[in-house]
mmCIF file of C-alpha atoms in Angstrom:
data_model
loop_
_atom_site.group_PDB
_atom_site.id
_atom_site.type_symbol
_atom_site.label_atom_id
_atom_site.label_comp_id
_atom_site.label_asym_id
_atom_site.label_seq_id
_atom_site.Cartn_x
_atom_site.Cartn_y
_atom_site.Cartn_z
ATOM 1 C CA UNK A 1 -29.582 14.836 -111.250
ATOM 2 C CA UNK A 2 -32.395 16.963 -109.785
ATOM 3 C CA UNK A 3 -30.065 18.189 -107.027
ATOM 4 C CA UNK A 4 -27.483 19.162 -109.660
ATOM 5 C CA UNK A 5 -30.088 21.135 -111.636
ATOM 6 C CA UNK A 6 -31.270 22.927 -108.474
ATOM 7 C CA UNK A 7 -27.667 23.689 -107.506
ATOM 8 C CA UNK A 8 -26.828 25.061 -110.958
ATOM 9 C CA UNK A 9 -30.053 27.103 -111.042
ATOM 10 C CA UNK A 10 -29.274 28.551 -107.586
ATOM 11 C CA UNK A 11 -25.735 29.430 -108.641
ATOM 12 C CA UNK A 12 -27.015 31.054 -111.831
ATOM 13 C CA UNK A 13 -29.634 32.994 -109.886
ATOM 14 C CA UNK A 14 -27.058 34.107 -107.323
ATOM 15 C CA UNK A 15 -24.651 35.103 -110.092
ATOM 16 C CA UNK A 16 -27.290 37.008 -112.053
ATOM 17 C CA UNK A 17 -28.983 38.762 -109.123
ATOM 18 C CA UNK A 18 -27.021 41.983 -109.519
ATOM 19 C CA UNK A 19 -27.956 44.859 -107.220
ATOM 20 C CA UNK A 20 -28.336 47.868 -109.527
ATOM 21 C CA UNK A 21 -30.473 49.860 -107.086
ATOM 22 C CA UNK A 22 -27.650 50.715 -104.666
ATOM 23 C CA UNK A 23 -25.272 52.407 -107.150
ATOM 24 C CA UNK A 24 -28.276 54.180 -108.742
ATOM 25 C CA UNK A 25 -29.293 55.566 -105.321
ATOM 26 C CA UNK A 26 -25.729 56.765 -104.631
ATOM 27 C CA UNK A 27 -25.509 58.485 -108.033
ATOM 28 C CA UNK A 28 -28.876 60.212 -107.530
ATOM 29 C CA UNK A 29 -27.959 61.278 -103.995
ATOM 30 C CA UNK A 30 -24.600 62.643 -105.183
ATOM 31 C CA UNK A 31 -26.304 64.901 -107.709
ATOM 32 C CA UNK A 32 -29.080 65.837 -105.261
ATOM 33 C CA UNK A 33 -26.454 67.053 -102.766
ATOM 34 C CA UNK A 34 -24.701 69.160 -105.433
ATOM 35 C CA UNK A 35 -28.017 70.662 -106.533
ATOM 36 C CA UNK A 36 -28.725 71.500 -102.861
ATOM 37 C CA UNK A 37 -25.281 73.185 -102.588
ATOM 38 C CA UNK A 38 -24.136 70.550 -100.076
ATOM 39 C CA UNK A 39 -20.778 69.944 -101.772
ATOM 40 C CA UNK A 40 -19.069 68.869 -98.570
ATOM 41 C CA UNK A 41 -21.537 66.036 -98.125
ATOM 42 C CA UNK A 42 -21.152 65.184 -101.829
ATOM 43 C CA UNK A 43 -17.376 65.021 -101.308
ATOM 44 C CA UNK A 44 -18.044 62.427 -98.605
ATOM 45 C CA UNK A 45 -19.510 60.182 -101.300
ATOM 46 C CA UNK A 46 -16.382 60.246 -103.469
ATOM 47 C CA UNK A 47 -13.827 57.427 -103.577
ATOM 48 C CA UNK A 48 -10.749 58.382 -101.559
ATOM 49 C CA UNK A 49 -8.464 58.649 -104.607
ATOM 50 C CA UNK A 50 -10.997 60.830 -106.436
ATOM 51 C CA UNK A 51 -11.482 63.098 -103.411
ATOM 52 C CA UNK A 52 -7.697 63.484 -103.068
ATOM 53 C CA UNK A 53 -7.189 64.342 -106.756
ATOM 54 C CA UNK A 54 -10.041 66.804 -107.098
ATOM 55 C CA UNK A 55 -8.909 69.982 -105.250
ATOM 56 C CA UNK A 56 -6.114 72.219 -106.460
ATOM 57 C CA UNK A 57 -3.528 73.489 -103.953
ATOM 58 C CA UNK A 58 -5.116 75.457 -101.101
ATOM 59 C CA UNK A 59 -8.604 74.387 -102.122
ATOM 60 C CA UNK A 60 -11.008 72.063 -100.291
ATOM 61 C CA UNK A 61 -12.804 69.239 -102.062
ATOM 62 C CA UNK A 62 -16.101 71.108 -101.613
ATOM 63 C CA UNK A 63 -14.630 74.277 -103.174
ATOM 64 C CA UNK A 64 -13.386 72.298 -106.167
ATOM 65 C CA UNK A 65 -16.728 70.557 -106.623
ATOM 66 C CA UNK A 66 -18.584 73.904 -106.375
ATOM 67 C CA UNK A 67 -16.264 75.429 -108.969
ATOM 68 C CA UNK A 68 -17.013 72.671 -111.478
ATOM 69 C CA UNK A 69 -20.727 73.602 -111.518
ATOM 70 C CA UNK A 70 -21.877 70.124 -112.464
ATOM 71 C CA UNK A 71 -25.331 70.330 -114.036
ATOM 72 C CA UNK A 72 -28.376 68.542 -112.638
ATOM 73 C CA UNK A 73 -28.203 64.745 -112.875
ATOM 74 C CA UNK A 74 -31.859 64.085 -113.601
ATOM 75 C CA UNK A 75 -33.453 60.675 -113.647
ATOM 76 C CA UNK A 76 -31.545 57.402 -113.893
ATOM 77 C CA UNK A 77 -31.801 56.001 -117.420
ATOM 78 C CA UNK A 78 -29.588 52.872 -117.091
ATOM 79 C CA UNK A 79 -27.316 51.076 -114.637
ATOM 80 C CA UNK A 80 -24.527 48.593 -115.427
ATOM 81 C CA UNK A 81 -22.840 46.644 -112.660
ATOM 82 C CA UNK A 82 -19.874 44.339 -113.377
ATOM 83 C CA UNK A 83 -18.003 43.019 -110.345
ATOM 84 C CA UNK A 84 -17.199 45.940 -108.065
ATOM 85 C CA UNK A 85 -17.580 48.550 -110.820
ATOM 86 C CA UNK A 86 -20.742 50.361 -111.872
ATOM 87 C CA UNK A 87 -21.833 52.927 -114.408
ATOM 88 C CA UNK A 88 -25.009 54.940 -113.787
ATOM 89 C CA UNK A 89 -26.405 56.936 -116.666
ATOM 90 C CA UNK A 90 -28.583 59.849 -115.640
ATOM 91 C CA UNK A 91 -30.480 62.149 -117.990
ATOM 92 C CA UNK A 92 -27.824 64.843 -117.447
ATOM 93 C CA UNK A 93 -24.664 62.944 -116.498
ATOM 94 C CA UNK A 94 -22.830 59.621 -116.491
ATOM 95 C CA UNK A 95 -21.280 58.494 -113.206
ATOM 96 C CA UNK A 96 -18.775 55.695 -112.524
ATOM 97 C CA UNK A 97 -18.741 54.058 -109.094
ATOM 98 C CA UNK A 98 -16.693 51.461 -107.217
ATOM 99 C CA UNK A 99 -17.960 49.181 -104.439
ATOM 100 C CA UNK A 100 -15.859 49.496 -101.268
ATOM 101 C CA UNK A 101 -16.408 47.612 -98.001
ATOM 102 C CA UNK A 102 -18.556 50.558 -96.780
ATOM 103 C CA UNK A 103 -20.634 50.682 -99.964
ATOM 104 C CA UNK A 104 -20.649 52.322 -103.385
ATOM 105 C CA UNK A 105 -18.584 55.474 -103.854
ATOM 106 C CA UNK A 106 -18.291 57.840 -106.827
ATOM 107 C CA UNK A 107 -15.061 57.434 -108.815
ATOM 108 C CA UNK A 108 -15.936 59.749 -111.678
ATOM 109 C CA UNK A 109 -18.701 62.225 -112.479
ATOM 110 C CA UNK A 110 -19.506 64.861 -115.057
ATOM 111 C CA UNK A 111 -18.521 62.357 -117.735
ATOM 112 C CA UNK A 112 -18.968 62.849 -121.482
ATOM 113 C CA UNK A 113 -18.545 59.926 -123.907
ATOM 114 C CA UNK A 114 -15.609 60.020 -126.339
ATOM 115 C CA UNK A 115 -15.839 57.574 -129.276
ATOM 116 C CA UNK A 116 -13.495 54.543 -128.807
ATOM 117 C CA UNK A 117 -11.852 56.192 -125.788
ATOM 118 C CA UNK A 118 -12.545 56.477 -122.040
ATOM 119 C CA UNK A 119 -15.175 59.012 -120.957
ATOM 120 C CA UNK A 120 -13.912 62.555 -120.435
ATOM 121 C CA UNK A 121 -14.847 63.322 -116.818
ATOM 122 C CA UNK A 122 -14.847 66.563 -114.827
ATOM 123 C CA UNK A 123 -14.193 64.546 -111.663
ATOM 124 C CA UNK A 124 -12.143 61.343 -111.814
ATOM 125 C CA UNK A 125 -9.356 59.423 -110.135
ATOM 126 C CA UNK B 1 -2.400 -0.190 -101.100
ATOM 127 C CA UNK B 2 -3.100 -2.227 -104.207
ATOM 128 C CA UNK B 3 -5.915 0.186 -105.095
ATOM 129 C CA UNK B 4 -3.505 3.106 -104.808
ATOM 130 C CA UNK B 5 -0.992 1.383 -107.083
ATOM 131 C CA UNK B 6 -3.629 0.465 -109.683
ATOM 132 C CA UNK B 7 -4.895 4.042 -109.796
ATOM 133 C CA UNK B 8 -1.602 5.846 -109.262
ATOM 134 C CA UNK B 9 -1.610 7.646 -112.629
ATOM 135 C CA UNK B 10 -5.052 9.265 -112.151
ATOM 136 C CA UNK B 11 -4.334 9.998 -108.475
ATOM 137 C CA UNK B 12 -0.977 11.634 -109.226
ATOM 138 C CA UNK B 13 -2.560 13.932 -111.822
ATOM 139 C CA UNK B 14 -5.514 14.696 -109.504
ATOM 140 C CA UNK B 15 -3.155 15.727 -106.687
ATOM 141 C CA UNK B 16 -0.953 17.802 -109.015
ATOM 142 C CA UNK B 17 -4.091 19.429 -110.461
ATOM 143 C CA UNK B 18 -5.382 20.393 -106.997
ATOM 144 C CA UNK B 19 -2.000 21.829 -105.976
ATOM 145 C CA UNK B 20 -1.753 23.757 -109.245
ATOM 146 C CA UNK B 21 -5.286 25.220 -108.914
ATOM 147 C CA UNK B 22 -4.601 26.175 -105.280
ATOM 148 C CA UNK B 23 -1.306 27.776 -106.336
ATOM 149 C CA UNK B 24 -3.068 29.628 -109.158
ATOM 150 C CA UNK B 25 -5.666 30.910 -106.673
ATOM 151 C CA UNK B 26 -3.005 32.226 -104.267
ATOM 152 C CA UNK B 27 -0.740 33.729 -106.956
ATOM 153 C CA UNK B 28 -3.769 35.175 -108.753
ATOM 154 C CA UNK B 29 -5.024 36.807 -105.546
ATOM 155 C CA UNK B 30 -1.635 38.429 -104.902
ATOM 156 C CA UNK B 31 -1.470 39.770 -108.459
ATOM 157 C CA UNK B 32 -5.119 40.924 -108.365
ATOM 158 C CA UNK B 33 -4.561 42.732 -105.066
ATOM 159 C CA UNK B 34 -1.443 44.405 -106.417
ATOM 160 C CA UNK B 35 -3.617 45.917 -109.169
ATOM 161 C CA UNK B 36 -6.415 46.719 -106.684
ATOM 162 C CA UNK B 37 -4.021 48.764 -104.533
ATOM 163 C CA UNK B 38 -2.703 50.598 -107.608
ATOM 164 C CA UNK B 39 -6.315 51.449 -108.561
ATOM 165 C CA UNK B 40 -7.144 52.710 -105.050
ATOM 166 C CA UNK B 41 -9.442 49.718 -104.426
ATOM 167 C CA UNK B 42 -9.451 47.340 -101.469
ATOM 168 C CA UNK B 43 -7.633 43.979 -101.499
ATOM 169 C CA UNK B 44 -9.746 40.797 -101.646
ATOM 170 C CA UNK B 45 -9.411 37.432 -99.869
ATOM 171 C CA UNK B 46 -8.449 34.242 -101.720
ATOM 172 C CA UNK B 47 -12.077 33.061 -101.449
ATOM 173 C CA UNK B 48 -13.400 36.318 -102.923
ATOM 174 C CA UNK B 49 -10.864 36.057 -105.748
ATOM 175 C CA UNK B 50 -11.775 32.415 -106.475
ATOM 176 C CA UNK B 51 -15.440 33.497 -106.794
ATOM 177 C CA UNK B 52 -14.527 36.353 -109.163
ATOM 178 C CA UNK B 53 -14.886 36.483 -112.933
ATOM 179 C CA UNK B 54 -11.158 37.246 -113.199
ATOM 180 C CA UNK B 55 -10.288 33.806 -111.749
ATOM 181 C CA UNK B 56 -13.082 32.030 -113.645
ATOM 182 C CA UNK B 57 -11.976 33.315 -117.047
ATOM 183 C CA UNK B 58 -8.356 32.363 -116.408
ATOM 184 C CA UNK B 59 -9.381 28.817 -115.428
ATOM 185 C CA UNK B 60 -11.939 28.370 -118.224
ATOM 186 C CA UNK B 61 -9.698 29.633 -121.022
ATOM 187 C CA UNK B 62 -7.120 26.985 -120.144
ATOM 188 C CA UNK B 63 -9.678 24.206 -119.693
ATOM 189 C CA UNK B 64 -11.353 24.826 -123.049
ATOM 190 C CA UNK B 65 -8.073 24.591 -124.928
ATOM 191 C CA UNK B 66 -7.095 21.341 -123.181
ATOM 192 C CA UNK B 67 -10.436 19.738 -123.995
ATOM 193 C CA UNK B 68 -10.222 21.023 -127.574
ATOM 194 C CA UNK B 69 -6.774 19.458 -127.859
ATOM 195 C CA UNK B 70 -7.995 16.067 -126.661
ATOM 196 C CA UNK B 71 -11.185 16.267 -128.741
ATOM 197 C CA UNK B 72 -9.159 16.922 -131.902
ATOM 198 C CA UNK B 73 -6.566 14.298 -130.989
ATOM 199 C CA UNK B 74 -9.195 11.619 -130.284
ATOM 200 C CA UNK B 75 -11.280 12.335 -133.402
ATOM 201 C CA UNK B 76 -8.618 13.214 -135.984
ATOM 202 C CA UNK B 77 -6.538 10.116 -135.198
ATOM 203 C CA UNK B 78 -9.444 7.998 -136.462
ATOM 204 C CA UNK B 79 -8.787 9.318 -139.968
ATOM 205 C CA UNK B 80 -5.310 10.861 -140.007
ATOM 206 C CA UNK B 81 -2.071 8.943 -139.474
ATOM 207 C CA UNK B 82 1.588 9.765 -138.963
ATOM 208 C CA UNK B 83 4.138 7.281 -140.240
ATOM 209 C CA UNK B 84 6.562 6.260 -137.486
ATOM 210 C CA UNK B 85 4.566 7.778 -134.601
ATOM 211 C CA UNK B 86 3.271 5.724 -131.657
ATOM 212 C CA UNK B 87 0.497 8.341 -131.359
ATOM 213 C CA UNK B 88 -0.877 7.192 -134.723
ATOM 214 C CA UNK B 89 -2.729 4.016 -135.599
ATOM 215 C CA UNK B 90 -1.233 1.692 -138.218
ATOM 216 C CA UNK B 91 -1.265 3.140 -141.739
ATOM 217 C CA UNK B 92 -3.672 0.452 -143.035
ATOM 218 C CA UNK B 93 -6.229 0.923 -140.226
ATOM 219 C CA UNK B 94 -7.557 4.345 -141.244
ATOM 220 C CA UNK B 95 -11.238 4.892 -140.392
ATOM 221 C CA UNK B 96 -13.738 3.588 -137.855
ATOM 222 C CA UNK B 97 -12.571 -0.068 -138.322
ATOM 223 C CA UNK B 98 -14.726 -3.215 -138.514
ATOM 224 C CA UNK B 99 -17.184 -4.443 -135.870
ATOM 225 C CA UNK B 100 -14.840 -7.394 -135.324
ATOM 226 C CA UNK B 101 -11.831 -5.141 -134.634
ATOM 227 C CA UNK B 102 -13.928 -2.931 -132.372
ATOM 228 C CA UNK B 103 -15.550 -5.900 -130.527
ATOM 229 C CA UNK B 104 -19.063 -4.575 -130.942
ATOM 230 C CA UNK B 105 -22.501 -6.054 -131.723
ATOM 231 C CA UNK B 106 -22.144 -9.753 -132.541
ATOM 232 C CA UNK B 107 -18.386 -9.519 -131.904
ATOM 233 C CA UNK B 108 -18.752 -8.225 -128.354
ATOM 234 C CA UNK B 109 -17.284 -10.398 -125.608
ATOM 235 C CA UNK B 110 -18.769 -11.190 -122.216
ATOM 236 C CA UNK B 111 -16.467 -8.530 -120.757
ATOM 237 C CA UNK B 112 -17.641 -5.848 -123.218
ATOM 238 C CA UNK B 113 -19.616 -2.863 -121.828
ATOM 239 C CA UNK B 114 -23.386 -3.385 -122.236
ATOM 240 C CA UNK B 115 -23.795 -0.532 -124.748
ATOM 241 C CA UNK B 116 -21.154 -2.187 -126.985
ATOM 242 C CA UNK B 117 -23.391 -5.283 -127.277
ATOM 243 C CA UNK B 118 -26.478 -3.467 -128.581
ATOM 244 C CA UNK B 119 -27.222 -1.776 -131.920
ATOM 245 C CA UNK B 120 -28.611 1.599 -132.958
ATOM 246 C CA UNK B 121 -28.316 4.949 -131.207
ATOM 247 C CA UNK B 122 -26.882 3.571 -127.966
ATOM 248 C CA UNK B 123 -24.062 1.811 -129.827
ATOM 249 C CA UNK B 124 -23.345 4.949 -131.901
ATOM 250 C CA UNK B 125 -23.300 7.111 -128.777
ATOM 251 C CA UNK B 126 -21.020 4.708 -126.900
ATOM 252 C CA UNK B 127 -18.781 4.249 -129.960
ATOM 253 C CA UNK B 128 -18.169 8.005 -130.045
ATOM 254 C CA UNK B 129 -18.536 8.780 -126.330
ATOM 255 C CA UNK B 130 -14.909 9.799 -125.716
ATOM 256 C CA UNK B 131 -14.853 12.312 -128.560
ATOM 257 C CA UNK B 132 -18.379 13.546 -127.768
ATOM 258 C CA UNK B 133 -17.621 14.159 -124.083
ATOM 259 C CA UNK B 134 -14.296 15.871 -124.868
ATOM 260 C CA UNK B 135 -16.079 18.019 -127.461
ATOM 261 C CA UNK B 136 -18.913 18.836 -125.068
ATOM 262 C CA UNK B 137 -16.483 19.737 -122.269
ATOM 263 C CA UNK B 138 -14.633 21.982 -124.735
ATOM 264 C CA UNK B 139 -17.847 23.798 -125.716
ATOM 265 C CA UNK B 140 -18.992 24.184 -122.091
ATOM 266 C CA UNK B 141 -15.568 25.471 -120.985
ATOM 267 C CA UNK B 142 -15.454 27.852 -123.947
ATOM 268 C CA UNK B 143 -18.956 29.106 -123.112
ATOM 269 C CA UNK B 144 -17.878 29.566 -119.481
ATOM 270 C CA UNK B 145 -14.814 31.472 -120.726
ATOM 271 C CA UNK B 146 -17.051 33.772 -122.770
ATOM 272 C CA UNK B 147 -19.448 34.467 -119.864
ATOM 273 C CA UNK B 148 -16.734 34.964 -117.220
ATOM 274 C CA UNK B 149 -14.575 36.785 -119.755
ATOM 275 C CA UNK B 150 -17.336 39.281 -120.535
ATOM 276 C CA UNK B 151 -17.788 39.967 -116.809
ATOM 277 C CA UNK B 152 -14.056 40.437 -116.170
ATOM 278 C CA UNK B 153 -13.632 42.512 -119.345
ATOM 279 C CA UNK B 154 -16.576 44.779 -118.498
ATOM 280 C CA UNK B 155 -15.344 45.274 -114.946
ATOM 281 C CA UNK B 156 -12.006 46.361 -116.408
ATOM 282 C CA UNK B 157 -13.711 48.616 -118.965
ATOM 283 C CA UNK B 158 -15.803 50.328 -116.283
ATOM 284 C CA UNK B 159 -12.662 50.741 -114.203
ATOM 285 C CA UNK B 160 -11.103 52.466 -117.250
ATOM 286 C CA UNK B 161 -14.200 54.752 -117.552
ATOM 287 C CA UNK B 162 -15.422 52.993 -120.713
ATOM 288 C CA UNK B 163 -18.817 51.559 -121.645
ATOM 289 C CA UNK B 164 -19.381 47.838 -120.990
ATOM 290 C CA UNK B 165 -19.992 45.563 -124.007
ATOM 291 C CA UNK B 166 -22.680 42.950 -124.737
ATOM 292 C CA UNK B 167 -21.898 39.206 -124.839
ATOM 293 C CA UNK B 168 -22.189 39.291 -128.630
ATOM 294 C CA UNK B 169 -19.697 42.140 -128.863
ATOM 295 C CA UNK B 170 -17.377 40.362 -126.417
ATOM 296 C CA UNK B 171 -17.233 37.039 -128.319
ATOM 297 C CA UNK B 172 -16.312 38.922 -131.493
ATOM 298 C CA UNK B 173 -13.767 41.137 -129.714
ATOM 299 C CA UNK B 174 -9.978 40.831 -130.103
ATOM 300 C CA UNK B 175 -9.760 40.208 -126.302
ATOM 301 C CA UNK B 176 -11.845 37.004 -126.524
ATOM 302 C CA UNK B 177 -9.996 35.670 -129.572
ATOM 303 C CA UNK B 178 -6.604 36.612 -128.174
ATOM 304 C CA UNK B 179 -7.368 34.610 -125.028
ATOM 305 C CA UNK B 180 -8.692 31.649 -127.073
ATOM 306 C CA UNK B 181 -6.047 31.534 -129.795
ATOM 307 C CA UNK B 182 -3.050 31.974 -127.503
ATOM 308 C CA UNK B 183 -4.166 28.809 -125.708
ATOM 309 C CA UNK B 184 -5.044 26.907 -128.874
ATOM 310 C CA UNK B 185 -1.690 27.535 -130.537
ATOM 311 C CA UNK B 186 0.220 26.156 -127.548
ATOM 312 C CA UNK B 187 -1.961 23.032 -127.360
ATOM 313 C CA UNK B 188 -1.659 22.379 -131.090
ATOM 314 C CA UNK B 189 2.125 22.835 -130.916
ATOM 315 C CA UNK B 190 2.295 20.380 -127.981
ATOM 316 C CA UNK B 191 0.404 17.705 -129.972
ATOM 317 C CA UNK B 192 2.499 18.347 -133.078
ATOM 318 C CA UNK B 193 5.672 17.994 -130.971
ATOM 319 C CA UNK B 194 4.460 14.740 -129.411
ATOM 320 C CA UNK B 195 3.390 13.214 -132.750
ATOM 321 C CA UNK B 196 6.659 14.096 -134.510
ATOM 322 C CA UNK B 197 9.249 13.781 -131.705
ATOM 323 C CA UNK B 198 7.935 10.344 -130.727
ATOM 324 C CA UNK B 199 8.950 9.087 -134.196
ATOM 325 C CA UNK B 200 12.626 9.567 -133.343
ATOM 326 C CA UNK B 201 12.857 9.826 -129.555
ATOM 327 C CA UNK B 202 12.088 7.176 -126.919
ATOM 328 C CA UNK B 203 11.104 7.015 -123.249
ATOM 329 C CA UNK B 204 11.890 3.560 -122.002
ATOM 330 C CA UNK B 205 8.900 1.950 -120.340
ATOM 331 C CA UNK B 206 6.375 4.620 -121.307
ATOM 332 C CA UNK B 207 3.281 3.593 -123.272
ATOM 333 C CA UNK B 208 3.468 7.014 -124.926
ATOM 334 C CA UNK B 209 6.738 5.949 -126.591
ATOM 335 C CA UNK B 210 7.763 3.158 -128.916
ATOM 336 C CA UNK B 211 10.091 0.530 -127.422
ATOM 337 C CA UNK B 212 13.634 1.914 -127.388
ATOM 338 C CA UNK B 213 14.807 -0.501 -130.063
ATOM 339 C CA UNK B 214 11.808 -0.053 -132.372
ATOM 340 C CA UNK B 215 12.407 1.267 -135.865
ATOM 341 C CA UNK B 216 11.745 4.919 -136.660
ATOM 342 C CA UNK B 217 9.393 3.609 -139.361
ATOM 343 C CA UNK B 218 7.287 1.494 -136.947
ATOM 344 C CA UNK B 219 3.841 3.100 -136.684
ATOM 345 C CA UNK B 220 1.193 2.547 -134.020
ATOM 346 C CA UNK B 221 3.553 0.609 -131.780
ATOM 347 C CA UNK B 222 3.530 1.519 -128.104
ATOM 348 C CA UNK B 223 6.017 0.147 -125.601
#
């Protein structure tokens, strides 16, 4: 019985020990790079599908990101992680991320909430 | 060999269960990965899928409804009867029955389980143990469905660029009740079918059926 309790407690602990720090760091870094006018490096943090969708014809990803003039992100106010998806709320933005084998990448940024509907994002996939 | 024969019913269902769960894991992984590729995400292994909330909620939502079905069947058949059905007790035996009929307390035999020979809480617990365990397994499976369901639902919501919901919001959401009720209705229909069809139809040699020649009016008779 004691072994069962320990096993269940371990499983619960393992299941509940969600890493919220990693997606928060990626979201902060993404905005820090944009603020520092390093859009090319910021593009390197996007999910592949998002990076492909972002530029218009004849434009680079960095050009498109620069054109959007995303405001400063500010401090992280909350992080939600469910499976391989995460949402990081910053003082000035909401960012959605996906966990790939090489780590968290930005799927959507510059997002504004819309009641009862998906967020309206400047950058998404 | 004799042991295998004497336990063949449980063993057959155990083996079929394991094959079905393994099949569900493989088919579920293929379907999950199909969606992953469409979403621009990476495919997962069968082991990763089996450890996911998506698999857990699919398993738990089916388990809870099966245990609910058996809980209701075990408990309601104490009080409710169906004329002509072998799934029902005899029409004049409604209720918990006498200590003599149930072989408990002073009426216990030497072969009776030890908790059937005592009085008080232990006897009450043992007298209702089948229903209690089925009911408990239903509640635990339903709780597991709600926890895994919230995780899978929130993952999907985040993927759709929507806010995640709390557990309280999830268990009052249409998604949770749709998953629960679609399973409940099928289980209740299956019991209804068994109770009613077994009045008129027979399966020779099966204890779930009346003897082939038994009257349609014979109740509580198993062949």
